[in-house]
Short mmCIF file of C-alpha atoms and ligand atoms in Angstrom, two decimals:
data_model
loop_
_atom_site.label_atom_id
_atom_site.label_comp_id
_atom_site.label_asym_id
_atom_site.label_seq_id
_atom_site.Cartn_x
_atom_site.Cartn_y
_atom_site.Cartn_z
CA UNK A 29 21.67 21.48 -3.52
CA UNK A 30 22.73 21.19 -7.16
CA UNK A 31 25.65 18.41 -7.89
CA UNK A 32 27.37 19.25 -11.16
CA UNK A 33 30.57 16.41 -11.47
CA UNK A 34 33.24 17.29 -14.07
CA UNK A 35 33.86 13.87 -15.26
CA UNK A 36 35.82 12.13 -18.21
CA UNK A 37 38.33 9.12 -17.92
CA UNK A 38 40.43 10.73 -20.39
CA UNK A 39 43.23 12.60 -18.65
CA UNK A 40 43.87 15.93 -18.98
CA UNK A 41 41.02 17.29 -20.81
CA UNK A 42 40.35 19.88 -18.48
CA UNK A 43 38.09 18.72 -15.16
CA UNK A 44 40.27 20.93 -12.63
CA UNK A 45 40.26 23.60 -15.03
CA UNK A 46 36.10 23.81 -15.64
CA UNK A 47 35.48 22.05 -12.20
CA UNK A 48 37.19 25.09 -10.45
CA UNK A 49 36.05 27.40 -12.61
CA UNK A 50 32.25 26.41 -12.01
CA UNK A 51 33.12 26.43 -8.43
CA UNK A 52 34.09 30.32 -8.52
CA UNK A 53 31.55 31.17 -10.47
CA UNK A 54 28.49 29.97 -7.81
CA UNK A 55 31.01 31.46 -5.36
CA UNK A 56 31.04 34.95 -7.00
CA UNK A 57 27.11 34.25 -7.57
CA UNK A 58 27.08 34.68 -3.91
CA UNK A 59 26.00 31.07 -3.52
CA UNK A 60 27.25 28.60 -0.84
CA UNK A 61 29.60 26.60 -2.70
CA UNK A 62 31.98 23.18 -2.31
CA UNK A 63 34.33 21.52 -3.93
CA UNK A 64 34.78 18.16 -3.68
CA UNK A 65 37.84 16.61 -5.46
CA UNK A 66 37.83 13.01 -5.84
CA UNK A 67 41.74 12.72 -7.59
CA UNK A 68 43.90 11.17 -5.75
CA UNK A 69 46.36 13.99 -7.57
CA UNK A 70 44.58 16.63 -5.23
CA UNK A 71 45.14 19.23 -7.83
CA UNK A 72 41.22 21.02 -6.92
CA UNK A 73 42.56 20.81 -3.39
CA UNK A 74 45.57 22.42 -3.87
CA UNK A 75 44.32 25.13 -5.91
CA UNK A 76 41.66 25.86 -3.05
CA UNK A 77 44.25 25.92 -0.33
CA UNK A 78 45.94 28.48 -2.36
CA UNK A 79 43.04 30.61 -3.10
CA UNK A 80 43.06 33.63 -0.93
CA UNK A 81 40.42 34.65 1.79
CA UNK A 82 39.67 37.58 -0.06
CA UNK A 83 38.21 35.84 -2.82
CA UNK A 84 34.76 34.07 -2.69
CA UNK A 85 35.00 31.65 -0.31
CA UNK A 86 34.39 27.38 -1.89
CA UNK A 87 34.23 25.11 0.69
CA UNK A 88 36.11 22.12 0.64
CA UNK A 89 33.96 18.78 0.51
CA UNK A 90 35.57 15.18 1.06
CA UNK A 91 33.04 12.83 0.02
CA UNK A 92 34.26 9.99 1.28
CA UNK A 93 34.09 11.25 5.06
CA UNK A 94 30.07 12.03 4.58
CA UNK A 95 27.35 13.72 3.06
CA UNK A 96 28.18 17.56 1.75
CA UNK A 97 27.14 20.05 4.18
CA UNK A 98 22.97 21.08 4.30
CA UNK A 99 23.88 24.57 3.55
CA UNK A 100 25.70 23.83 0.70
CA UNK A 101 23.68 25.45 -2.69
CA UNK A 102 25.94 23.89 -5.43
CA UNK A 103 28.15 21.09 -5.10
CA UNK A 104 31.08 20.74 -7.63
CA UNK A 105 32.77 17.53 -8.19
CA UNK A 106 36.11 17.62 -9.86
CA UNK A 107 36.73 13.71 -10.95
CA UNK A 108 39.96 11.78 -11.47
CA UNK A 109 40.73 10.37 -15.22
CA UNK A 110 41.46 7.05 -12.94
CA UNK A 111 38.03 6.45 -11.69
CA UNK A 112 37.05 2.74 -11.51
CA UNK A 113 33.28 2.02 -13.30
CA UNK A 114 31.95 1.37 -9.96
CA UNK A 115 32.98 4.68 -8.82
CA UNK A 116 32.04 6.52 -12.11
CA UNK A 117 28.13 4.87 -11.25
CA UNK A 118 28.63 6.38 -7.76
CA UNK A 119 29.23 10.14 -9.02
CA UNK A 120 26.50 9.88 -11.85
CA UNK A 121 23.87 8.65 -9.23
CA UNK A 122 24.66 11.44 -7.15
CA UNK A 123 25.01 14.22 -9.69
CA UNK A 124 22.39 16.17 -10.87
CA UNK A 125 24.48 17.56 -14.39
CA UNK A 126 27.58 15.80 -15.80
CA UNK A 127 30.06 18.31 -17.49
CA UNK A 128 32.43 15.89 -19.87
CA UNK A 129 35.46 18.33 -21.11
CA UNK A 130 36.98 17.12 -24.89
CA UNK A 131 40.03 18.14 -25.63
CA UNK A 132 41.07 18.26 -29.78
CA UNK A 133 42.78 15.22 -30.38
CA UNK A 134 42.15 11.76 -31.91
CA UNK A 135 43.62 10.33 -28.79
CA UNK A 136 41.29 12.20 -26.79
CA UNK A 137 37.70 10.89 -28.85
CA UNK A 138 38.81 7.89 -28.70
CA UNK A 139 39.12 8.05 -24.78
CA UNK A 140 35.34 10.11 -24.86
CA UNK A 141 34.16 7.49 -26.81
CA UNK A 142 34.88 4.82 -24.13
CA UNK A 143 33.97 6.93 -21.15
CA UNK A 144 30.41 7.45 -23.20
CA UNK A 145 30.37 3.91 -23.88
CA UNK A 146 30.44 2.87 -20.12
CA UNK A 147 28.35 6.17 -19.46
CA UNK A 148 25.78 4.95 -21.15
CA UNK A 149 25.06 1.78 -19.67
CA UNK A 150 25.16 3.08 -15.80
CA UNK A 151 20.59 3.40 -15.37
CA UNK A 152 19.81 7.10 -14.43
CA UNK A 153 21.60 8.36 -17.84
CA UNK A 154 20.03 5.16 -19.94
CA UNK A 155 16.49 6.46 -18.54
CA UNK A 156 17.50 9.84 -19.62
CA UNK A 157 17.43 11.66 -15.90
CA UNK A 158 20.75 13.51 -15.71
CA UNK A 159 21.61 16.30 -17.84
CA UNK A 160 24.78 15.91 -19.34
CA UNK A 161 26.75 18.61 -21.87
CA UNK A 162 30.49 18.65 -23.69
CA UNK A 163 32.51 21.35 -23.22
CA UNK A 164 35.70 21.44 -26.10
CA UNK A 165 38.34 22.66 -24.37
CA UNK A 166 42.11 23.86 -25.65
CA UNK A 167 40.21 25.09 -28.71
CA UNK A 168 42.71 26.67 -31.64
CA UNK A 169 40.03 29.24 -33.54
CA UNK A 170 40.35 28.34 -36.86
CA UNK A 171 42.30 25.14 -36.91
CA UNK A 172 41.69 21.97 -38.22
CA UNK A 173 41.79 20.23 -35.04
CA UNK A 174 39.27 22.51 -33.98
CA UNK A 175 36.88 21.52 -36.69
CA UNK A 176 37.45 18.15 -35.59
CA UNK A 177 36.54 18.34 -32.61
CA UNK A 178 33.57 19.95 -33.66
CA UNK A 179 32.55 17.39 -36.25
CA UNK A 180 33.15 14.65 -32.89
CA UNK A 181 30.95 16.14 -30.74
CA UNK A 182 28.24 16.56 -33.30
CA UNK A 183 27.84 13.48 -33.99
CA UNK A 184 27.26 12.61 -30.12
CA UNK A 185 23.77 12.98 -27.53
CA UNK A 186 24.94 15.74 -25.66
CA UNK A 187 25.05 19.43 -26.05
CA UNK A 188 28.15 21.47 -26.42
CA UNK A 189 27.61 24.37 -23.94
CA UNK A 190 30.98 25.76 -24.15
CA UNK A 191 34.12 26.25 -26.20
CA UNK A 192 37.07 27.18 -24.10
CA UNK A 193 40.42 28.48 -26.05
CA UNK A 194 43.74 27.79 -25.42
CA UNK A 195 45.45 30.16 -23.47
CA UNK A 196 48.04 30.13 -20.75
CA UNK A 197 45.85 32.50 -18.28
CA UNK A 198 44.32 29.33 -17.34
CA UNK A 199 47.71 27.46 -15.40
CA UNK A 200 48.39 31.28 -14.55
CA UNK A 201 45.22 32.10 -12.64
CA UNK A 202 45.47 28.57 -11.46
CA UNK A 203 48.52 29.26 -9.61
CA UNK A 204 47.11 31.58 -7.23
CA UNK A 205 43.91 29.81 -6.64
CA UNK A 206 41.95 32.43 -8.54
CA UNK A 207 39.83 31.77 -12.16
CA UNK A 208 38.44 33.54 -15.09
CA UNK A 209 35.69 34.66 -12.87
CA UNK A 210 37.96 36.32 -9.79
CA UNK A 211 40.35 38.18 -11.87
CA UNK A 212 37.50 40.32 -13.29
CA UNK A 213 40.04 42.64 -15.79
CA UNK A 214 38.77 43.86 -19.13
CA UNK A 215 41.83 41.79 -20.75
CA UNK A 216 40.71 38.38 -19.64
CA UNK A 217 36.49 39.21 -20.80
CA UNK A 218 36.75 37.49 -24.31
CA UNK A 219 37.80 34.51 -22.32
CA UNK A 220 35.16 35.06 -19.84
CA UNK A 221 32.42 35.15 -22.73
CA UNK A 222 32.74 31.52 -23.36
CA UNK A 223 31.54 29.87 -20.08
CA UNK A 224 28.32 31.86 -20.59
CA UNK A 225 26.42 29.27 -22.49
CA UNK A 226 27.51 26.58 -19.72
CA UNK A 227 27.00 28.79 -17.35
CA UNK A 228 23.22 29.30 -18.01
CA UNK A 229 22.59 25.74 -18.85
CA UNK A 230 23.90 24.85 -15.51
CA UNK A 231 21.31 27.68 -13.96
CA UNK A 232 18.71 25.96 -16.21
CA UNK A 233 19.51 23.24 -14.24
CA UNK A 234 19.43 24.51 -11.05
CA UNK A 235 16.34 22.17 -9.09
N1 ADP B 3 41.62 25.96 -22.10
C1 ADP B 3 42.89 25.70 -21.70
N2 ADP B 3 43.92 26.41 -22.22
C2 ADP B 3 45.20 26.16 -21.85
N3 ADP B 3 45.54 25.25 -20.94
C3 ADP B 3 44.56 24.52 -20.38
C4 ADP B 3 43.18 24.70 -20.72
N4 ADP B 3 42.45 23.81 -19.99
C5 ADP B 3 43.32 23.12 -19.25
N5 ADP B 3 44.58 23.52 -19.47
C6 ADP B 3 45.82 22.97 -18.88
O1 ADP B 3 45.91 21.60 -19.24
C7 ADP B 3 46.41 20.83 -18.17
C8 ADP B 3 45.38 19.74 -17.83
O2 ADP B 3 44.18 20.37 -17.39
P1 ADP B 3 43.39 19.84 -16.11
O3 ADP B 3 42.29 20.79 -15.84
O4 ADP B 3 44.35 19.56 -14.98
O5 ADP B 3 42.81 18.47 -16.69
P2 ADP B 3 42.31 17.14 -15.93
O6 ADP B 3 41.83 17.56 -14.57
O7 ADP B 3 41.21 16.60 -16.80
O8 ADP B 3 43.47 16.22 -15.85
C9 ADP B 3 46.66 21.80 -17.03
O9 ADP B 3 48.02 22.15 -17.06
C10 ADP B 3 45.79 23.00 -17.37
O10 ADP B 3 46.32 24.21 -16.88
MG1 MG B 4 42.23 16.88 -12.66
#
């Protein structure tokens, strides 16, 4: 089992978004995925008791009743913005790849910057054994913010696997439990493109 945790303590940069995203992709893969969400908000949860049966099935996952299930292939974990340093050492010693979403805003390096800070003292990322990656998210092409952002991130450690625009399909596919990756139309493939790079790191990954 691969565990990829979507993780950031800034709110609102995007963990539902790319945590159940990830999770429909391994699901349309055809491999056994979960989902655990760890927000007390429930917002992963919600959107997976909307999705419909006829869609890849993700399993849900409660971590704090046990371990995942054996036959589980890929194990996403969608973490709150409110998660206490104790609990942010729990998910990075059990996950194998740690996705951070950024969004484009000062308030939101700032925030990165002291999630990293405390990132970087928990032991298996200090000895350099997870594999951690940015994704910007709520990109404007062609902004300044957007440069920004850029600029932020390379100045940091970690790759930048994916750049994610802003559009409103995202809280519309979100609404019926689907992603990117269900609704498979020809309108939504420019969108689609940009989780490629993140999605072959994360196969590059895979144990
Ligand atoms: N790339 C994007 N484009 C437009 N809206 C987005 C994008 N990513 C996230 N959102 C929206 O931003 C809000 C916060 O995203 P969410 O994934 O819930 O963040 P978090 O889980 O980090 O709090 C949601 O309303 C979501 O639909
Ligand atoms: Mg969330």
């Amino acid at each position: 089992m691969m565990i990829v945790a979507v993780v950031n303590t800034k709110g609102g940069s995007g963990k539902t978004t790319v945590a159940t995203h990830l999770a429909a992709h391994f699901a349309r893969r055809g491999l056994a995925t979960g989902l655990a969400d760890l927000d007390r908000q429930q917002s992963s949860a919600g959107w997976l008791a909307r999705r419909p049966y006829t869609l890849p099935a993700i399993h849900p996952v409660d971590l704090e009743t046990g371990k995942p299930p054996k036959e589980i292939a890929r194990l996403v974990v969608d973490a709150p913005a409110a998660l206490k340093r104790k609990a942010v050492a729990d998910v990075v010693e059990a996950a194998d790849v740690l996705v951070i979403p950024v969004l484009p805003s000062i308030f939101d390096e700032d925030g990165t910057l002291r999630f990293l800070k405390h990132l970087e003292t928990i032991k298996p990322v200090k000895k350099g054994k997870r594999d951690i990656c940015f994704v910007a998210n709520r990109v404007k092409l062609r902004t300044r913010a957007a440069e920004r952002l850029d600029a932020f991130l390379a100045e940091l450690t970690y790759p930048v696997m994916a750049r994610l625009r802003d559009t409103q399909s995202y809280a519309n596919l979100a609404v019926e439990g689907g992603s990117l990756f269900d609704a498979q139309t020809a309108r939504l493939a420019d969108y689609r493109a940009e989780w490629q790079p993140l999605l072959d790191y994360l196969d590059n990954c895979a144990p």
